[in-house]
Coordinates of N, CA, C and O in Angstrom, one line a residue:
X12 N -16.4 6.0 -16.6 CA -16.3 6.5 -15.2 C -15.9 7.9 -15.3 O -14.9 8.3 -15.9
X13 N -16.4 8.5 -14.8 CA -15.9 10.3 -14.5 C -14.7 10.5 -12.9 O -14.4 10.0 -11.8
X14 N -14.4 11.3 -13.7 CA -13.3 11.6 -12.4 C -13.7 12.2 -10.9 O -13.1 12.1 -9.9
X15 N -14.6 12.7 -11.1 CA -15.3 12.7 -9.8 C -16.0 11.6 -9.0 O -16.6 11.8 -7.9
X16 N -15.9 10.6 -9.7 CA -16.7 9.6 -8.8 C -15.3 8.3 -8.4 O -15.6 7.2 -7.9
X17 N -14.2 8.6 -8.5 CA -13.2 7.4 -8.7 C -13.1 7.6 -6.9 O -12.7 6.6 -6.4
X18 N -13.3 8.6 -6.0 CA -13.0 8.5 -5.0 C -13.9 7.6 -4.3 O -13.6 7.0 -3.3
X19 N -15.1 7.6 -4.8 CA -16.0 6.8 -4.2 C -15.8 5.6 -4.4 O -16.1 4.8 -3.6
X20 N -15.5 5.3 -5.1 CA -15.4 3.9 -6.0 C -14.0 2.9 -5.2 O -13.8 1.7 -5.0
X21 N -12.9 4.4 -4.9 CA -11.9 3.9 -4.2 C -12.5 3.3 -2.5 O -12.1 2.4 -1.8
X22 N -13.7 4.3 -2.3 CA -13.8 3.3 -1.0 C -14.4 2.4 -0.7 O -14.3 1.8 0.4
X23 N -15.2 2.2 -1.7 CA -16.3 1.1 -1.6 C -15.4 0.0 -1.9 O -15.7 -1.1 -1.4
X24 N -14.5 0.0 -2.7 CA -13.2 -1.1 -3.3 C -12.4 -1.2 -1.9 O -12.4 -2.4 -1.5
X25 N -11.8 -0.3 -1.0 CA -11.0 -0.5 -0.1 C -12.0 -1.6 0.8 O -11.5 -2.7 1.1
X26 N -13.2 -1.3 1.0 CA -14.1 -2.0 2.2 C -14.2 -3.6 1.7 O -14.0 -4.5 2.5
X27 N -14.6 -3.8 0.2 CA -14.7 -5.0 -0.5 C -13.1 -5.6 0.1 O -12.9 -6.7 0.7
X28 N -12.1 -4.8 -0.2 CA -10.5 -5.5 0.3 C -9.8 -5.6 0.6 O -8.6 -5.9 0.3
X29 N -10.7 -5.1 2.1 CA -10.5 -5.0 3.4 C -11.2 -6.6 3.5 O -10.5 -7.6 3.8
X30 N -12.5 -6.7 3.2 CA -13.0 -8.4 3.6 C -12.4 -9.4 2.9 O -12.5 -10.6 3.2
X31 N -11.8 -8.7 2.0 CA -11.4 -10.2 0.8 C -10.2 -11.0 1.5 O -9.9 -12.2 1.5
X32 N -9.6 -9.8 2.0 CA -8.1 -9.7 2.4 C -7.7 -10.7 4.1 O -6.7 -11.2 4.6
X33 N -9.1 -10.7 4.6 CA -9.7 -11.1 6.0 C -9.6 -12.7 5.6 O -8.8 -13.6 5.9
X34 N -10.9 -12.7 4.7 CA -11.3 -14.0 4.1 C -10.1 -15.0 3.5 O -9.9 -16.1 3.9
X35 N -9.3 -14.2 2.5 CA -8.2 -14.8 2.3 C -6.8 -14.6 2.8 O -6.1 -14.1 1.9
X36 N -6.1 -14.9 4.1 CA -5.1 -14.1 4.1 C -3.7 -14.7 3.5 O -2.6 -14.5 3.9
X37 N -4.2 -15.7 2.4 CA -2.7 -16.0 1.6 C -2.9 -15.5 0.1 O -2.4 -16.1 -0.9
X38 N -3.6 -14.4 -0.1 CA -3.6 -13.2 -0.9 C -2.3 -12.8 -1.2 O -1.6 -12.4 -0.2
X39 N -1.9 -12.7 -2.4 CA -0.8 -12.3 -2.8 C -0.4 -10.4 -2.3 O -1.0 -9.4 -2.6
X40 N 0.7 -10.7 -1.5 CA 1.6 -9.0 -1.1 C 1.5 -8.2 -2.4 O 0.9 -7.1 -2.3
X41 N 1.9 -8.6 -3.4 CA 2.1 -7.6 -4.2 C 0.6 -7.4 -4.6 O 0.2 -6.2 -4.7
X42 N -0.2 -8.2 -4.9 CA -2.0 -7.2 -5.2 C -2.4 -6.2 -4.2 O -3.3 -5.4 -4.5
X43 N -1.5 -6.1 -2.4 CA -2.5 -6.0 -1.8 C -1.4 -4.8 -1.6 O -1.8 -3.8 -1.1
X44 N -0.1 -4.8 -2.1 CA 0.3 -3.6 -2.6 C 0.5 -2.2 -3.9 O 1.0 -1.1 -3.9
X45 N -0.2 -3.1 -4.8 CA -0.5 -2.5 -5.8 C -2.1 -1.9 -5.3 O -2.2 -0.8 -5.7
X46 N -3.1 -2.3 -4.6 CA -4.1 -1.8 -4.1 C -3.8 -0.6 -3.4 O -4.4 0.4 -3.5
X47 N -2.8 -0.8 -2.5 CA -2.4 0.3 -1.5 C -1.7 1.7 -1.8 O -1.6 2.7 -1.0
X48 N -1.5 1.6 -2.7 CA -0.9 2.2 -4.1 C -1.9 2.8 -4.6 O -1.9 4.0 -4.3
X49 N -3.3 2.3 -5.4 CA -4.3 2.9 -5.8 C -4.6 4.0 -4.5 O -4.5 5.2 -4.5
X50 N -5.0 3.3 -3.8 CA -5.9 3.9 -2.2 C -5.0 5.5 -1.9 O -5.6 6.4 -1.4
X51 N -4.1 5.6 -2.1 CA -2.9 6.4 -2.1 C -2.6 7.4 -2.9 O -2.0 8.5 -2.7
X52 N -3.2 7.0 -3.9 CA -3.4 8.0 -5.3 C -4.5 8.9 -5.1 O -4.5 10.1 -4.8
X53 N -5.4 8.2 -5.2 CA -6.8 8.6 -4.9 C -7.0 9.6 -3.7 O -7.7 10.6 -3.6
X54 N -6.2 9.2 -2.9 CA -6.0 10.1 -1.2 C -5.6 11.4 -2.0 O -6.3 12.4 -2.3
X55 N -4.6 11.3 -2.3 CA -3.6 12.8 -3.1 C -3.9 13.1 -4.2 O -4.6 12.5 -4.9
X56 N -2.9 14.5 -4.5 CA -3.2 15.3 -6.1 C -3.2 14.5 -7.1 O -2.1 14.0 -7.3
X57 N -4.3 14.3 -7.9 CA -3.9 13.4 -9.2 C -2.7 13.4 -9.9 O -2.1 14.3 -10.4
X58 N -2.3 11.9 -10.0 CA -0.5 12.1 -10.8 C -0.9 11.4 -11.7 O -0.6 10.3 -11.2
X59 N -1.5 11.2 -12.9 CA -0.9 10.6 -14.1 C 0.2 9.9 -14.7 O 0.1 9.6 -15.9
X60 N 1.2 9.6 -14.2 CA 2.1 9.0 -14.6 C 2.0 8.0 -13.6 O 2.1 6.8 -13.9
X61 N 1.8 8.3 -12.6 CA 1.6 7.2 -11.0 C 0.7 6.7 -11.8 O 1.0 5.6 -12.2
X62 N -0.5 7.0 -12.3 CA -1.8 6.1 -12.3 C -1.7 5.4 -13.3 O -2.3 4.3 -13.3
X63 N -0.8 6.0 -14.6 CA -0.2 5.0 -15.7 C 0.3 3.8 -15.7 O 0.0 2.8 -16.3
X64 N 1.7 4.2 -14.4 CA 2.5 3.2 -14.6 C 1.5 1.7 -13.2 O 1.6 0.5 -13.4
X65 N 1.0 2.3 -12.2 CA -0.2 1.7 -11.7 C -1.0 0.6 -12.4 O -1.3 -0.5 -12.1
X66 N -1.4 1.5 -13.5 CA -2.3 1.0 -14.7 C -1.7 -0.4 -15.1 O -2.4 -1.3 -15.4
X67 N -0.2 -0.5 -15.3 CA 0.3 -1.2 -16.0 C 0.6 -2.5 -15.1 O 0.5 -3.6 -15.5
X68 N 1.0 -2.2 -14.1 CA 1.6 -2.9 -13.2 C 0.5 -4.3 -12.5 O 0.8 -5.4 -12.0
X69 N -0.9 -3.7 -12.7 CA -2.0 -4.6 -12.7 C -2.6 -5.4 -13.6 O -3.6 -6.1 -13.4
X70 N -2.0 -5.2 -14.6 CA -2.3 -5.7 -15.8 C -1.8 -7.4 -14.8 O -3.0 -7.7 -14.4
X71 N -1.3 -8.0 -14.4 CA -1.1 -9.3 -14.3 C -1.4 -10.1 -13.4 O -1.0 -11.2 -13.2
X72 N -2.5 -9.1 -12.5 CA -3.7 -9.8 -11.4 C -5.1 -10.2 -12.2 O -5.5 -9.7 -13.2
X73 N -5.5 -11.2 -11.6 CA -7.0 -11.5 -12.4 C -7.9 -11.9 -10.4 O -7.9 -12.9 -9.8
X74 N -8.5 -10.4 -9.9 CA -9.1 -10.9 -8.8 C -10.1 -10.7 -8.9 O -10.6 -10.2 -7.8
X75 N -11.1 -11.0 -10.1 CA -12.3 -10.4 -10.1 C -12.7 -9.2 -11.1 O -12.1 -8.6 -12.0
X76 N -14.1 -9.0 -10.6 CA -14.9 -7.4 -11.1 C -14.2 -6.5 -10.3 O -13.6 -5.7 -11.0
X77 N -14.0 -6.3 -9.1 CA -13.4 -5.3 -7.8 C -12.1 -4.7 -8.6 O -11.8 -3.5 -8.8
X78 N -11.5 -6.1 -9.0 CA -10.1 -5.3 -9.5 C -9.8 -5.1 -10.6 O -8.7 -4.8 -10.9
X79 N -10.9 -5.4 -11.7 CA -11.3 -4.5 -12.9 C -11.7 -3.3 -13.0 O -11.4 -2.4 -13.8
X80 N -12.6 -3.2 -12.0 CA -13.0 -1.6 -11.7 C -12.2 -0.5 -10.6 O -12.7 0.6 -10.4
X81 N -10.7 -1.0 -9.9 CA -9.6 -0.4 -9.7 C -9.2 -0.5 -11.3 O -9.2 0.7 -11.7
X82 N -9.1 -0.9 -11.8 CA -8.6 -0.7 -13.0 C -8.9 0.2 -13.5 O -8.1 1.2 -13.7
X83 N -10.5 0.1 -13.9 CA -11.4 1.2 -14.8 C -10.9 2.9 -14.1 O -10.8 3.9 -14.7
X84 N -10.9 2.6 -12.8 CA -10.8 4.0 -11.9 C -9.4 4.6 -12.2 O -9.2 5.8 -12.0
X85 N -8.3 3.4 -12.8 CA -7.0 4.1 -12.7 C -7.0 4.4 -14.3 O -6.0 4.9 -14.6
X86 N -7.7 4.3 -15.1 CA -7.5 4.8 -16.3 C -8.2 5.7 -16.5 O -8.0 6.7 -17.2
X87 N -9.0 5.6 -15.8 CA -9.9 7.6 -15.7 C -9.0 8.7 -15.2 O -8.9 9.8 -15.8
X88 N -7.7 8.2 -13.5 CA -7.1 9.1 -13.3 C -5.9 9.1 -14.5 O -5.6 10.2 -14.9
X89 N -5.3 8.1 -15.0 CA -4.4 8.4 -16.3 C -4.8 9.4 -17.2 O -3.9 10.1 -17.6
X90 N -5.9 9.6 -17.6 CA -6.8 10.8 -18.4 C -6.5 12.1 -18.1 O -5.9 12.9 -18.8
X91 N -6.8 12.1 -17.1 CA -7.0 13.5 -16.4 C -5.5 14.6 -16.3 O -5.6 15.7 -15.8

């Protein structure tokens, strides 16, 4: 993934969970704050350390492809 596209990627993911979040609402707080977290990064100046320690902190959700590719998007901004 390139760092120019992680913004896009951040919204098409927000919209996916925004519905997920609808569909399920005994969705665990902390995924839907570690999401809010991403969404937040993405908004502002790239921080690498935020997107590291982000990075890490997801490591112990399993919600799918959606939140493997929040994943993929926070290791692109870790890069950078």
């Amino acid at each position: 993934m390139q760092p120019e596209t992680v913004r896009s990627v951040a919204r098409r993911l927000e919209n996916y969970f925004d519905w997920y979040l609808r569909m399920d609402p005994d969705a665990s707080s902390a995924a839907c704050e570690l999401f809010n977290r991403f969404t937040a990064l993405v908004d502002g100046p790239v921080n690498t350390t935020e997107a590291k320690r982000l990075l890490d902190e997801t490591r112990g959700f399993a919600l799918g492809c959606p939140w493997e590719e929040m994943r993929l998007a926070l290791q692109t901004l870790a890069r950078c």
